[in-house]
Tab-separated table of C-alpha atoms and ligand atoms in Angstrom:
chain	number	residue	atom	x	y	z
A	16	MET	CA	1.755	-13.976	27.753
A	17	GLU	CA	2.811	-14.309	24.688
A	18	LYS	CA	6.927	-15.146	23.331
A	19	VAL	CA	9.073	-11.723	23.226
A	20	ILE	CA	10.077	-11.340	19.837
A	21	ILE	CA	13.592	-9.892	19.424
A	22	THR	CA	14.478	-7.378	16.598
A	23	ALA	CA	17.885	-6.201	15.646
A	24	ALA	CA	18.581	-2.886	14.023
A	25	ILE	CA	21.893	-4.418	13.053
A	26	THR	CA	23.082	-0.959	11.855
A	27	GLY	CA	21.135	2.053	11.184
A	28	ALA	CA	21.424	5.359	9.381
A	29	VAL	CA	22.056	7.669	12.232
A	30	HIS	CA	25.110	6.369	14.001
A	31	ILE	CA	28.707	7.433	12.396
A	32	PRO	CA	31.736	4.899	11.694
A	33	SER	CA	33.960	7.431	13.625
A	34	MET	CA	31.618	6.875	17.320
A	35	SER	CA	32.551	2.824	17.013
A	36	ASP	CA	34.615	0.918	15.474
A	37	TYR	CA	31.835	-2.457	15.884
A	38	LEU	CA	29.270	-0.321	13.824
A	39	PRO	CA	28.775	-2.887	11.095
A	40	ILE	CA	29.452	-0.990	7.250
A	41	GLU	CA	30.788	-3.694	4.817
A	42	THR	CA	28.412	-5.740	3.532
A	43	GLU	CA	29.576	-9.494	4.669
A	44	GLN	CA	29.983	-7.782	8.020
A	45	ILE	CA	25.879	-6.606	8.273
A	46	ILE	CA	25.036	-10.314	7.102
A	47	ASN	CA	27.283	-12.089	9.694
A	48	GLU	CA	26.122	-9.757	12.740
A	49	ALA	CA	22.468	-10.224	11.065
A	50	VAL	CA	23.647	-13.998	11.246
A	51	ALA	CA	25.214	-13.809	14.693
A	52	ALA	CA	22.326	-11.860	16.611
A	53	ASN	CA	19.957	-14.223	15.354
A	54	LYS	CA	22.329	-17.011	16.499
A	55	ALA	CA	22.091	-14.426	19.685
A	56	GLY	CA	17.621	-14.858	19.933
A	57	ALA	CA	16.727	-12.395	17.195
A	58	ALA	CA	14.120	-13.257	15.404
A	59	ILE	CA	14.138	-10.408	13.437
A	60	VAL	CA	16.857	-8.612	11.750
A	61	HIS	CA	16.264	-4.920	10.598
A	62	LEU	CA	18.441	-4.037	7.881
A	63	HIS	CA	19.543	-0.509	6.118
A	64	ALA	CA	22.762	-0.852	3.453
A	65	ARG	CA	25.710	1.395	4.090
A	66	ASP	CA	28.708	2.426	1.208
A	67	PRO	CA	30.993	-0.603	1.886
A	68	LYS	CA	33.950	1.670	2.120
A	69	THR	CA	33.389	4.892	3.081
A	70	GLY	CA	30.414	3.590	5.919
A	71	GLN	CA	27.453	5.950	4.773
A	72	PRO	CA	24.212	5.050	4.766
A	73	THR	CA	23.367	3.877	0.992
A	74	GLY	CA	19.659	3.398	-0.756
A	75	SER	CA	21.421	0.911	-2.908
A	76	PRO	CA	19.145	-1.735	-3.891
A	77	GLU	CA	21.609	-3.575	-5.291
A	78	LEU	CA	23.880	-3.303	-1.897
A	79	MET	CA	20.189	-4.471	0.188
A	80	LYS	CA	19.795	-7.126	-2.042
A	81	ARG	CA	23.488	-8.691	-1.380
A	82	ILE	CA	22.744	-8.185	2.040
A	83	VAL	CA	19.452	-9.898	2.311
A	84	ASP	CA	20.951	-12.847	-0.042
A	85	GLY	CA	23.223	-12.859	2.795
A	86	VAL	CA	21.459	-13.299	5.748
A	87	ARG	CA	18.758	-15.572	4.398
A	88	SER	CA	21.213	-17.883	2.783
A	89	LYS	CA	22.974	-18.495	6.256
A	90	CYS	CA	19.755	-18.616	8.378
A	91	ASP	CA	15.957	-18.317	9.121
A	92	VAL	CA	15.358	-15.200	10.519
A	93	VAL	CA	12.762	-12.735	10.011
A	94	ILE	CA	14.325	-9.454	7.555
A	95	GLY	CA	13.141	-6.259	7.808
A	96	ILE	CA	14.265	-4.173	5.517
A	97	THR	CA	14.442	-0.132	6.086
A	98	THR	CA	12.939	2.198	4.048
A	99	GLY	CA	12.821	5.163	6.429
A	100	GLY	CA	16.579	5.045	4.503
A	101	ALA	CA	19.158	8.753	5.739
A	102	ILE	CA	17.582	11.843	6.672
A	103	GLY	CA	17.645	13.668	2.815
A	104	MET	CA	17.138	10.511	0.971
A	105	THR	CA	14.204	10.763	-1.718
A	106	SER	CA	11.053	7.891	-1.673
A	107	GLU	CA	12.715	6.733	-4.533
A	108	GLU	CA	15.615	5.278	-3.074
A	109	ARG	CA	13.964	4.257	0.188
A	110	LEU	CA	11.215	2.222	-1.677
A	111	ALA	CA	14.261	1.198	-4.067
A	112	SER	CA	15.124	-2.305	-2.607
A	113	VAL	CA	11.183	-2.786	-1.495
A	114	PRO	CA	10.281	-4.375	-5.500
A	115	ILE	CA	14.041	-6.134	-5.062
A	116	CYS	CA	14.590	-7.845	-2.736
A	117	LYS	CA	10.790	-9.054	-1.539
A	118	ALA	CA	11.401	-9.437	2.818
A	119	GLU	CA	8.775	-10.194	4.930
A	120	LEU	CA	8.854	-6.690	6.046
A	121	ALA	CA	9.805	-3.575	5.712
A	122	SER	CA	9.670	-0.268	8.510
A	123	CYS	CA	6.645	2.163	7.004
A	124	ASN	CA	7.526	5.681	8.780
A	125	ALA	CA	4.373	6.473	10.194
A	126	GLY	CA	4.333	10.619	9.447
A	127	SER	CA	7.235	13.244	9.551
A	128	VAL	CA	9.206	14.304	12.437
A	129	ASN	CA	12.479	16.572	12.866
A	130	PHE	CA	14.636	13.517	13.316
A	131	CYS	CA	17.942	15.876	14.598
A	132	PHE	CA	21.093	13.850	15.311
A	133	SER	CA	23.398	17.015	14.428
A	134	PRO	CA	24.942	17.516	18.660
A	135	ILE	CA	26.734	13.605	17.438
A	136	ALA	CA	28.960	15.776	15.573
A	137	GLU	CA	30.211	17.850	18.702
A	138	LYS	CA	31.425	14.832	19.942
A	139	ILE	CA	33.503	13.783	17.063
A	140	LYS	CA	37.633	14.820	17.612
A	141	GLU	CA	38.085	13.761	14.499
A	142	ALA	CA	36.261	12.344	11.867
A	143	LYS	CA	37.465	9.162	9.694
A	144	PHE	CA	35.214	10.060	7.204
A	145	ASP	CA	34.784	13.047	5.323
A	146	TRP	CA	31.306	12.191	4.545
A	147	GLU	CA	30.084	12.479	9.095
A	148	ILE	CA	29.971	15.593	10.103
A	149	PRO	CA	27.884	17.368	7.018
A	150	PHE	CA	25.765	14.256	7.474
A	151	VAL	CA	24.607	14.343	11.066
A	152	LYS	CA	24.771	18.392	10.817
A	153	ASN	CA	22.388	18.234	7.779
A	154	THR	CA	19.764	16.813	10.281
A	155	TYR	CA	19.361	20.611	12.417
A	156	LYS	CA	18.186	21.347	9.224
A	157	VAL	CA	16.186	18.684	7.175
A	158	PRO	CA	13.340	17.221	8.325
A	159	PHE	CA	12.264	13.130	7.903
A	160	VAL	CA	9.378	13.518	5.341
A	161	ASN	CA	6.521	10.931	5.617
A	162	THR	CA	3.758	12.946	4.470
A	163	PHE	CA	0.187	11.217	3.281
A	164	GLN	CA	0.552	10.147	0.364
A	165	GLY	CA	3.620	8.501	1.212
A	166	ILE	CA	3.409	6.664	3.589
A	167	GLU	CA	0.102	5.624	0.692
A	168	ASP	CA	2.570	4.740	-2.130
A	169	TYR	CA	4.959	3.248	0.799
A	170	ILE	CA	1.769	0.645	1.817
A	171	ARG	CA	1.232	0.387	-1.857
A	172	ILE	CA	4.523	-1.369	-3.084
A	173	MET	CA	4.906	-2.988	0.225
A	174	SER	CA	1.297	-4.868	-0.062
A	175	GLU	CA	2.274	-5.527	-4.679
A	176	ASN	CA	5.827	-7.249	-3.581
A	177	GLY	CA	4.329	-8.826	-0.220
A	178	THR	CA	5.483	-6.861	1.989
A	179	LYS	CA	4.395	-6.164	5.424
A	180	PRO	CA	5.234	-2.919	6.806
A	181	GLU	CA	6.152	-2.219	10.288
A	182	PHE	CA	4.837	1.343	11.025
A	183	GLU	CA	7.596	2.620	12.783
A	184	VAL	CA	5.692	5.005	15.468
A	185	TYR	CA	7.659	8.513	17.264
A	186	GLU	CA	4.811	10.767	17.502
A	187	VAL	CA	1.202	10.113	19.378
A	188	GLY	CA	-0.746	12.041	16.217
A	189	MET	CA	1.307	8.419	13.777
A	190	LEU	CA	-1.022	6.235	15.089
A	191	SER	CA	-4.094	8.128	13.910
A	192	ASN	CA	-2.556	8.353	10.381
A	193	ILE	CA	-2.576	4.521	10.732
A	194	ALA	CA	-6.039	4.235	11.201
A	195	TYR	CA	-7.129	5.853	8.579
A	196	PHE	CA	-4.996	3.867	6.415
A	197	ILE	CA	-6.814	0.849	8.414
A	198	LYS	CA	-10.269	2.601	7.149
A	199	LYS	CA	-9.250	3.222	3.563
A	200	GLY	CA	-8.965	-0.384	3.571
A	201	MET	CA	-5.243	-0.728	2.440
A	202	LEU	CA	-4.023	-2.891	5.466
A	203	LYS	CA	-4.743	-6.853	6.016
A	204	GLY	CA	-3.817	-8.680	9.356
A	205	PRO	CA	-2.600	-7.181	12.257
A	206	ILE	CA	-0.704	-4.504	11.852
A	207	TYR	CA	2.106	-4.331	13.376
A	208	ILE	CA	3.899	-1.101	15.081
A	209	GLN	CA	6.757	-0.279	16.206
A	210	PHE	CA	6.853	2.865	19.211
A	211	VAL	CA	10.965	4.718	18.766
A	212	LEU	CA	10.725	6.567	21.450
A	213	GLY	CA	14.396	9.348	22.090
A	214	ILE	CA	14.440	10.827	18.541
A	215	MET	CA	15.116	14.125	19.127
A	216	GLY	CA	11.958	15.662	17.210
A	217	GLY	CA	9.781	12.662	18.672
A	218	LEU	CA	8.560	11.712	22.515
A	219	PRO	CA	11.674	11.050	24.795
A	220	ALA	CA	12.475	7.752	25.901
A	221	THR	CA	10.265	7.499	29.473
A	222	VAL	CA	7.881	4.669	30.412
A	223	ASP	CA	5.440	7.890	31.015
A	224	ASN	CA	5.815	7.963	27.140
A	225	LEU	CA	5.812	4.145	26.584
A	226	LEU	CA	3.078	4.005	27.921
A	227	PHE	CA	0.913	6.909	26.438
A	228	LEU	CA	1.565	5.272	22.782
A	229	TYR	CA	0.679	2.343	24.405
A	230	ASN	CA	-3.043	3.227	25.550
A	231	SER	CA	-3.415	5.240	23.292
A	232	ALA	CA	-2.972	2.649	20.863
A	233	LYS	CA	-5.698	0.817	22.076
A	234	SER	CA	-7.992	3.400	22.181
A	235	ILE	CA	-7.064	4.120	18.789
A	236	LEU	CA	-6.438	1.118	16.719
A	237	GLY	CA	-8.365	-1.119	19.459
A	238	ASP	CA	-6.681	-4.327	20.412
A	239	LYS	CA	-5.792	-6.184	17.318
A	240	PHE	CA	-2.120	-4.582	16.762
A	241	ILE	CA	1.274	-6.126	17.698
A	242	TRP	CA	3.929	-3.568	19.008
A	243	SER	CA	7.370	-3.948	19.669
A	244	CYS	CA	9.380	-1.381	21.471
A	245	ALA	CA	12.748	0.417	20.742
A	246	ALA	CA	15.123	3.234	22.277
A	247	ALA	CA	17.586	5.720	21.223
A	248	GLY	CA	20.562	5.991	22.840
A	249	ARG	CA	21.109	5.329	26.734
A	250	ALA	CA	17.400	4.434	27.871
A	251	GLN	CA	17.477	1.748	25.478
A	252	PHE	CA	17.481	-1.042	28.303
A	253	ASP	CA	15.813	0.329	30.510
A	254	ILE	CA	12.667	1.226	27.979
A	255	THR	CA	12.841	-2.205	26.278
A	256	THR	CA	12.397	-3.889	29.930
A	257	ALA	CA	8.847	-2.009	30.358
A	258	ALA	CA	8.291	-2.991	27.354
A	259	MET	CA	8.703	-6.316	28.412
A	260	ILE	CA	6.944	-5.419	31.689
A	261	LEU	CA	3.709	-4.694	29.313
A	262	GLY	CA	3.716	-7.607	27.016
A	263	GLY	CA	5.372	-6.296	24.387
A	264	ASN	CA	8.074	-6.914	21.656
A	265	VAL	CA	11.342	-5.199	21.431
A	266	ARG	CA	14.358	-4.350	19.552
A	267	VAL	CA	17.853	-3.504	20.438
A	268	GLY	CA	20.622	-3.365	18.339
A	269	LEU	CA	23.557	-0.539	17.091
A	270	GLU	CA	21.161	1.080	15.319
A	271	ASP	CA	19.687	2.653	18.352
A	272	ASN	CA	22.322	1.808	20.730
A	273	LEU	CA	26.487	1.728	20.722
A	274	TYR	CA	26.488	0.448	23.580
A	275	ILE	CA	25.513	-2.165	26.194
A	276	SER	CA	26.462	-0.387	29.220
A	277	LYS	CA	27.832	2.462	30.766
A	278	GLY	CA	30.410	4.198	28.864
A	279	VAL	CA	30.959	0.804	26.969
A	280	LEU	CA	30.842	0.129	23.483
A	281	ALA	CA	28.661	-3.094	21.964
A	282	LYS	CA	30.780	-5.305	20.102
A	283	SER	CA	28.745	-6.587	18.383
A	284	ASN	CA	24.925	-6.211	17.805
A	285	ALA	CA	24.278	-9.856	19.470
A	286	GLU	CA	25.569	-8.766	22.918
A	287	PRO	CA	22.530	-6.233	23.147
A	288	VAL	CA	20.688	-9.185	22.253
A	289	ALA	CA	21.987	-11.341	24.426
A	290	LYS	CA	21.830	-8.732	27.170
A	291	VAL	CA	17.403	-8.276	26.501
A	292	LYS	CA	16.954	-12.671	26.348
A	293	GLU	CA	18.797	-12.659	29.789
A	294	ILE	CA	16.497	-9.552	30.584
A	295	ALA	CA	13.661	-11.149	29.305
A	296	ALA	CA	14.314	-15.251	31.178
A	297	LEU	CA	14.125	-13.057	34.937
A	298	LEU	CA	10.509	-11.447	33.445
A	299	ASP	CA	9.858	-15.209	33.339
A	300	ARG	CA	9.437	-14.204	29.134
A	301	LYS	CA	10.553	-16.931	26.517
A	302	ILE	CA	11.881	-16.137	23.626
A	303	ALA	CA	10.045	-16.316	20.161
A	304	THR	CA	12.083	-18.259	16.963
A	305	PRO	CA	11.750	-16.219	13.879
A	306	ASP	CA	9.052	-19.572	12.742
A	307	GLU	CA	7.196	-18.429	15.542
A	308	ALA	CA	7.584	-14.226	14.737
A	309	ARG	CA	6.007	-15.356	11.739
A	310	GLU	CA	2.502	-17.322	13.090
A	311	VAL	CA	2.188	-13.669	15.505
A	312	LEU	CA	3.318	-11.462	12.425
A	313	PHE	CA	1.297	-13.580	9.150
A	314	GLY	CA	-0.927	-15.264	10.769
B	659	LIG	N1	16.887	6.224	10.134
B	659	LIG	C1	15.746	6.848	10.040
B	659	LIG	C2	16.392	8.878	9.429
B	659	LIG	C3	13.425	3.133	9.288
B	659	LIG	O1	14.131	2.573	8.874
B	659	LIG	O2	12.624	2.622	8.856
B	659	LIG	C4	14.916	6.445	9.924
B	659	LIG	C5	15.016	4.637	10.279
B	659	LIG	C6	13.839	4.624	10.722
B	659	LIG	O3	16.090	4.360	10.244
B	660	LIG	ZN1	16.026	1.749	10.605
């Protein structure tokens, strides 16, 4: 089996600061977390920007550029930036960092889906910041929009800037959306897919669903795709372990799961990276370096 490419998704745009003091929100903190995750074994980091004072997700290209430059100056990890942004952001906001950062990878969400995390509001007794509760509640009524026109624009703008799309797939129909753009001749080189399970509105995080997506991808796209798997919440380590058994790559990190084990908050992104690296070792799978990941992703 190939080496496992570990991606660390550092902070995301789902969790809110009131859920964990360890969620990185300041720019330097996000940079340092990414660098430490790389030291712990991550070959790729997936980055979102947050307002350094309030932790609110932001599409600010200036902040993203500061984060990307900071990480680049300190290590050679493969950098992937988000174009998913946060629920409610416009396409312009979500895409603004692509031409500014010219990162090696950017997420490209492969279809529209409900992406709800409003139940978080019920668990917060006292919010640290005013934006947090309205932000999570809003996801009950606002979908995550990724139309065909949108996906086409994202692919085109990434291609113009030397950035490879990482397709985020939450539902099986999204694989056919990717196939459409392959047929249209818009995608070169191996297709890179991130299966994201466990989002309320998408496929639940079960081994059956992972197998279903993996087998569907093989029948819809053929064998020429590279895949990784992320799972939101407590299923993170079960599902990423199953993905490694199937020969896939994995994504962990505080974007997807704030806990390192039942009831125990992860104190850093390096912790889940180290844990998944340990599981990989038990499965006899070696870890890819950033350059080895580049070889696989870009040939
Ligand atoms: N924040 C979510 C709405 C991505 O980075 O592209 C989307 C997300 C996926 O986090
Ligand atoms: Zn993300």
